[in-house]
Amino acid sequence: GQQLNQSPQSMFIQEGEDVSMNCTSSSIFNTWLWYKQDPGEGPVLLIALYKAGELTSNGRLTAQFGITRKDSFLNISASIPSDVGIYFCAGLRGGADGLTFGKGTHLIIQP
Amino acid sequence: DAGITQSPRHKVTETGTPVTLRCHQTENHRYMYWYRQDPGHGLRLIHYSYGVKDTDKGEVSDGYSVSRSKTEDFLLTLESATSSQTSVYFCATLAGQEQFFGPGTRLTVL
């Protein structure tokens, strides 16, 4: 089955740095979602994108829905220790379909 | 809080035994999903339900069955567990175009 190509696989950064990660696909999605997962917990929705070209912010997080509908990126500005975790992109073709996930970006922040 | 609980949260079982995982939601959402999460694979869809008694297969449905007799409960059954089904299982519900996840069940098949 198809999965999204998410990169980078892991990031080691200093506290206060900005972070950027992205997802690409060979096919079109109508909705892009970004989740964060902490150890031992389920994914928590951060940002949802519904229109090609849409740029959406949630606090220090900014995400964009690529104009081709085949990609999305997530930026985190001024990282803090609680940003540590695994970030997943997910694409949705139809409203009630299951999500197609990327393999995740593991964010590690060094104080 | 998406109002989703999963039980059990952890289970260890032996190969060949039947296992049932339960997902319970309090938000009266029509659509419910079961995913599994494995290292190197992210989350993959097993089965989903679009209403009471209405279910369909996902990407990795072999070896799994589901049932939904009430809106609030979605059960995932492994008829005869295998070691390849050792995984973390997540339930999700759909609100609008956004899926919200439960806390997961860690299943180990020895």
mmCIF file of C-alpha atoms in Angstrom:
data_model
loop_
_atom_site.group_PDB
_atom_site.id
_atom_site.type_symbol
_atom_site.label_atom_id
_atom_site.label_comp_id
_atom_site.label_asym_id
_atom_site.label_seq_id
_atom_site.Cartn_x
_atom_site.Cartn_y
_atom_site.Cartn_z
ATOM 1 C CA GLY A 1 0.000 0.000 0.000
ATOM 2 C CA GLN A 2 1.012 3.567 -0.537
ATOM 3 C CA GLN A 3 2.663 5.624 2.140
ATOM 4 C CA LEU A 4 3.681 9.212 2.041
ATOM 5 C CA ASN A 5 7.367 10.111 1.760
ATOM 6 C CA GLN A 6 8.137 12.093 4.882
ATOM 7 C CA SER A 7 11.495 13.725 5.544
ATOM 8 C CA PRO A 8 13.670 14.046 7.385
ATOM 9 C CA GLN A 9 13.375 10.794 9.309
ATOM 10 C CA SER A 10 14.919 12.426 12.385
ATOM 11 C CA MET A 11 16.190 15.825 13.443
ATOM 12 C CA PHE A 12 18.605 16.779 16.196
ATOM 13 C CA ILE A 13 18.343 20.501 16.896
ATOM 14 C CA GLN A 14 19.151 23.056 19.558
ATOM 15 C CA GLU A 15 16.410 24.636 21.615
ATOM 16 C CA GLY A 16 15.261 27.851 19.957
ATOM 17 C CA GLU A 17 15.958 26.710 16.398
ATOM 18 C CA ASP A 18 13.328 26.541 13.704
ATOM 19 C CA VAL A 19 12.274 23.161 12.314
ATOM 20 C CA SER A 20 11.007 22.208 8.890
ATOM 21 C CA MET A 21 9.685 18.868 7.670
ATOM 22 C CA ASN A 22 7.743 17.815 4.610
ATOM 23 C CA CYS A 23 5.718 15.109 2.964
ATOM 24 C CA THR A 24 5.411 14.217 -0.691
ATOM 25 C CA SER A 25 3.205 11.818 -2.579
ATOM 26 C CA SER A 26 2.881 10.498 -6.107
ATOM 27 C CA SER A 27 -0.883 10.981 -5.963
ATOM 28 C CA ILE A 28 -3.277 13.727 -4.978
ATOM 29 C CA PHE A 29 -4.829 14.201 -1.574
ATOM 30 C CA ASN A 30 -7.771 16.479 -0.780
ATOM 31 C CA THR A 31 -6.872 17.015 2.873
ATOM 32 C CA TRP A 32 -3.522 17.068 4.640
ATOM 33 C CA LEU A 33 -3.231 16.582 8.380
ATOM 34 C CA TRP A 34 -0.251 16.903 10.706
ATOM 35 C CA TYR A 35 -0.096 14.937 13.968
ATOM 36 C CA LYS A 36 2.296 14.778 16.913
ATOM 37 C CA GLN A 37 2.775 11.606 18.922
ATOM 38 C CA ASP A 38 4.359 11.378 22.346
ATOM 39 C CA PRO A 39 5.663 8.035 23.682
ATOM 40 C CA GLY A 40 2.884 5.705 24.794
ATOM 41 C CA GLU A 41 0.111 7.908 23.455
ATOM 42 C CA GLY A 42 -1.995 8.244 20.349
ATOM 43 C CA PRO A 43 -1.352 10.829 17.621
ATOM 44 C CA VAL A 44 -2.725 14.285 18.412
ATOM 45 C CA LEU A 45 -3.940 16.498 15.578
ATOM 46 C CA LEU A 46 -1.929 19.714 15.182
ATOM 47 C CA ILE A 47 -3.096 21.259 11.931
ATOM 48 C CA ALA A 48 -5.576 20.382 9.172
ATOM 49 C CA LEU A 49 -5.318 21.735 5.610
ATOM 50 C CA TYR A 50 -8.227 21.598 3.170
ATOM 51 C CA LYS A 51 -7.325 23.658 0.098
ATOM 52 C CA ALA A 52 -4.394 23.591 -2.293
ATOM 53 C CA GLY A 53 -2.083 26.495 -1.502
ATOM 54 C CA GLU A 54 -3.568 26.980 1.971
ATOM 55 C CA LEU A 55 -1.183 28.213 4.658
ATOM 56 C CA THR A 56 -2.375 27.665 8.228
ATOM 57 C CA SER A 57 -0.822 28.517 11.581
ATOM 58 C CA ASN A 58 -1.375 27.174 15.067
ATOM 59 C CA GLY A 59 0.808 29.090 17.506
ATOM 60 C CA ARG A 60 4.436 28.408 16.579
ATOM 61 C CA LEU A 61 3.382 25.841 13.969
ATOM 62 C CA THR A 62 2.779 26.692 10.322
ATOM 63 C CA ALA A 63 1.741 24.217 7.649
ATOM 64 C CA GLN A 64 1.058 24.511 3.952
ATOM 65 C CA PHE A 65 -0.961 22.443 1.507
ATOM 66 C CA GLY A 66 1.078 22.197 -1.691
ATOM 67 C CA ILE A 67 -0.374 23.732 -4.828
ATOM 68 C CA THR A 68 -0.136 20.391 -6.682
ATOM 69 C CA ARG A 69 -1.990 18.627 -3.799
ATOM 70 C CA LYS A 70 0.884 16.149 -3.670
ATOM 71 C CA ASP A 71 2.870 17.675 -0.845
ATOM 72 C CA SER A 72 2.734 19.518 2.443
ATOM 73 C CA PHE A 73 5.224 20.975 4.884
ATOM 74 C CA LEU A 74 5.240 21.775 8.576
ATOM 75 C CA ASN A 75 7.396 24.428 10.220
ATOM 76 C CA ILE A 76 7.952 24.876 13.938
ATOM 77 C CA SER A 77 9.480 28.163 15.006
ATOM 78 C CA ALA A 78 11.627 28.732 18.088
ATOM 79 C CA SER A 79 11.533 25.107 19.260
ATOM 80 C CA ILE A 80 11.097 24.333 22.949
ATOM 81 C CA PRO A 81 11.702 21.088 24.884
ATOM 82 C CA SER A 82 8.036 20.034 24.797
ATOM 83 C CA ASP A 83 8.193 19.944 20.987
ATOM 84 C CA VAL A 84 10.102 16.667 21.270
ATOM 85 C CA GLY A 85 8.188 13.783 19.742
ATOM 86 C CA ILE A 86 7.314 12.150 16.450
ATOM 87 C CA TYR A 87 5.495 14.207 13.843
ATOM 88 C CA PHE A 88 3.366 12.496 11.202
ATOM 89 C CA CYS A 89 1.840 13.809 8.046
ATOM 90 C CA ALA A 90 -1.333 12.161 6.811
ATOM 91 C CA GLY A 91 -3.303 12.512 3.614
ATOM 92 C CA LEU A 92 -6.983 11.985 3.029
ATOM 93 C CA ARG A 93 -8.510 11.460 -0.409
ATOM 94 C CA GLY A 94 -12.206 11.354 0.435
ATOM 95 C CA GLY A 95 -14.036 12.622 3.487
ATOM 96 C CA ALA A 96 -14.479 9.286 5.244
ATOM 97 C CA ASP A 97 -11.573 7.289 3.851
ATOM 98 C CA GLY A 98 -8.803 6.014 6.028
ATOM 99 C CA LEU A 99 -5.724 8.161 6.323
ATOM 100 C CA THR A 100 -2.469 7.468 4.510
ATOM 101 C CA PHE A 101 0.442 8.235 6.832
ATOM 102 C CA GLY A 102 4.051 9.195 6.432
ATOM 103 C CA LYS A 103 6.582 7.247 8.465
ATOM 104 C CA GLY A 104 7.195 10.144 10.815
ATOM 105 C CA THR A 105 9.875 12.660 11.713
ATOM 106 C CA HIS A 106 11.478 12.106 15.082
ATOM 107 C CA LEU A 107 12.339 15.498 16.607
ATOM 108 C CA ILE A 108 15.001 15.585 19.300
ATOM 109 C CA ILE A 109 15.903 18.866 20.977
ATOM 110 C CA GLN A 110 19.207 19.403 22.729
ATOM 111 C CA PRO A 111 19.138 22.027 25.482
ATOM 112 C CA ASP B 1 -10.086 15.069 24.306
ATOM 113 C CA ALA B 2 -11.695 13.041 21.515
ATOM 114 C CA GLY B 3 -13.738 10.911 23.909
ATOM 115 C CA ILE B 4 -12.093 7.680 22.749
ATOM 116 C CA THR B 5 -11.032 4.913 25.092
ATOM 117 C CA GLN B 6 -9.396 1.625 24.195
ATOM 118 C CA SER B 7 -9.226 -1.566 26.187
ATOM 119 C CA PRO B 8 -7.121 -3.288 27.159
ATOM 120 C CA ARG B 9 -4.187 -0.873 27.024
ATOM 121 C CA HIS B 10 -1.670 -3.704 27.114
ATOM 122 C CA LYS B 11 -2.024 -7.388 26.334
ATOM 123 C CA VAL B 12 0.347 -10.313 26.016
ATOM 124 C CA THR B 13 -0.996 -13.440 24.391
ATOM 125 C CA GLU B 14 0.214 -16.617 22.757
ATOM 126 C CA THR B 15 0.225 -17.571 19.109
ATOM 127 C CA GLY B 16 -3.021 -19.170 18.013
ATOM 128 C CA THR B 17 -5.245 -17.609 20.662
ATOM 129 C CA PRO B 18 -8.163 -15.303 19.818
ATOM 130 C CA VAL B 19 -7.897 -11.674 20.885
ATOM 131 C CA THR B 20 -10.489 -8.891 20.878
ATOM 132 C CA LEU B 21 -9.650 -5.228 21.273
ATOM 133 C CA ARG B 22 -12.328 -2.694 22.106
ATOM 134 C CA CYS B 23 -12.721 0.913 21.082
ATOM 135 C CA HIS B 24 -15.355 3.036 22.786
ATOM 136 C CA GLN B 25 -16.342 6.590 21.832
ATOM 137 C CA THR B 26 -18.644 9.046 23.540
ATOM 138 C CA GLU B 27 -19.101 11.587 20.716
ATOM 139 C CA ASN B 28 -21.628 9.627 18.619
ATOM 140 C CA HIS B 29 -19.376 9.764 15.548
ATOM 141 C CA ARG B 30 -20.519 7.703 12.607
ATOM 142 C CA TYR B 31 -17.113 6.685 11.263
ATOM 143 C CA MET B 32 -14.582 4.658 13.242
ATOM 144 C CA TYR B 33 -11.219 3.205 12.228
ATOM 145 C CA TRP B 34 -8.637 0.688 13.366
ATOM 146 C CA TYR B 35 -4.941 1.251 12.556
ATOM 147 C CA ARG B 36 -1.794 -0.576 13.495
ATOM 148 C CA GLN B 37 1.534 1.126 14.084
ATOM 149 C CA ASP B 38 4.837 -0.630 13.507
ATOM 150 C CA PRO B 39 8.396 0.687 13.430
ATOM 151 C CA GLY B 40 9.334 1.747 9.924
ATOM 152 C CA HIS B 41 5.746 1.660 8.674
ATOM 153 C CA GLY B 42 3.923 4.489 10.377
ATOM 154 C CA LEU B 43 0.200 3.851 10.860
ATOM 155 C CA ARG B 44 -1.706 1.600 8.481
ATOM 156 C CA LEU B 45 -5.452 1.159 8.172
ATOM 157 C CA ILE B 46 -6.842 -2.285 9.107
ATOM 158 C CA HIS B 47 -10.623 -1.855 8.906
ATOM 159 C CA TYR B 48 -13.116 0.931 9.220
ATOM 160 C CA SER B 49 -16.828 1.340 9.907
ATOM 161 C CA TYR B 50 -19.273 3.812 8.392
ATOM 162 C CA GLY B 51 -22.173 2.926 10.640
ATOM 163 C CA VAL B 52 -23.670 0.220 12.816
ATOM 164 C CA LYS B 53 -23.085 -3.135 11.129
ATOM 165 C CA ASP B 54 -21.357 -1.390 8.181
ATOM 166 C CA THR B 55 -17.653 -2.126 7.870
ATOM 167 C CA ASP B 56 -15.002 -2.300 5.159
ATOM 168 C CA LYS B 57 -11.442 -3.462 4.740
ATOM 169 C CA GLY B 58 -8.369 -1.299 4.839
ATOM 170 C CA GLU B 59 -4.830 -1.770 3.599
ATOM 171 C CA VAL B 60 -3.781 -4.534 6.030
ATOM 172 C CA SER B 61 -6.997 -6.405 6.850
ATOM 173 C CA ASP B 62 -5.785 -10.029 6.501
ATOM 174 C CA GLY B 63 -6.065 -11.890 9.802
ATOM 175 C CA TYR B 64 -8.435 -9.331 11.344
ATOM 176 C CA SER B 65 -12.187 -8.983 11.614
ATOM 177 C CA VAL B 66 -14.305 -6.204 13.069
ATOM 178 C CA SER B 67 -17.789 -5.709 14.404
ATOM 179 C CA ARG B 68 -19.909 -2.717 15.234
ATOM 180 C CA SER B 69 -23.197 -3.508 16.948
ATOM 181 C CA LYS B 70 -23.537 -0.079 18.579
ATOM 182 C CA THR B 71 -22.478 3.383 17.444
ATOM 183 C CA GLU B 72 -20.161 3.799 20.406
ATOM 184 C CA ASP B 73 -18.254 0.494 20.171
ATOM 185 C CA PHE B 74 -15.957 -0.851 17.457
ATOM 186 C CA LEU B 75 -14.323 -4.223 18.108
ATOM 187 C CA LEU B 76 -11.207 -5.609 16.427
ATOM 188 C CA THR B 77 -10.726 -9.390 16.574
ATOM 189 C CA LEU B 78 -7.694 -11.476 15.809
ATOM 190 C CA GLU B 79 -9.210 -14.939 15.346
ATOM 191 C CA SER B 80 -5.869 -16.705 15.767
ATOM 192 C CA ALA B 81 -3.087 -14.354 16.771
ATOM 193 C CA THR B 82 0.311 -14.596 15.068
ATOM 194 C CA SER B 83 3.642 -13.039 16.016
ATOM 195 C CA SER B 84 3.384 -10.719 13.006
ATOM 196 C CA GLN B 85 0.379 -9.110 14.687
ATOM 197 C CA THR B 86 2.509 -7.838 17.546
ATOM 198 C CA SER B 87 1.937 -4.115 17.220
ATOM 199 C CA VAL B 88 0.338 -1.042 18.713
ATOM 200 C CA TYR B 89 -3.294 -0.700 17.684
ATOM 201 C CA PHE B 90 -5.059 2.650 17.475
ATOM 202 C CA CYS B 91 -8.711 3.413 17.101
ATOM 203 C CA ALA B 92 -9.867 6.672 15.534
ATOM 204 C CA THR B 93 -13.102 8.524 14.868
ATOM 205 C CA LEU B 94 -13.972 11.057 12.193
ATOM 206 C CA ALA B 95 -15.231 14.556 12.997
ATOM 207 C CA GLY B 96 -15.722 16.545 9.814
ATOM 208 C CA GLN B 97 -12.606 15.758 7.807
ATOM 209 C CA GLU B 98 -10.382 15.244 10.848
ATOM 210 C CA GLN B 99 -9.569 11.949 12.520
ATOM 211 C CA PHE B 100 -8.937 11.780 16.243
ATOM 212 C CA PHE B 101 -7.116 8.911 17.875
ATOM 213 C CA GLY B 102 -7.449 6.881 21.037
ATOM 214 C CA PRO B 103 -4.526 6.125 23.381
ATOM 215 C CA GLY B 104 -3.674 2.781 21.768
ATOM 216 C CA THR B 105 -3.389 -0.870 22.769
ATOM 217 C CA ARG B 106 0.027 -2.511 22.842
ATOM 218 C CA LEU B 107 -0.372 -6.166 21.836
ATOM 219 C CA THR B 108 2.422 -8.700 22.112
ATOM 220 C CA VAL B 109 1.968 -12.150 20.583
ATOM 221 C CA LEU B 110 4.508 -14.684 21.837
#
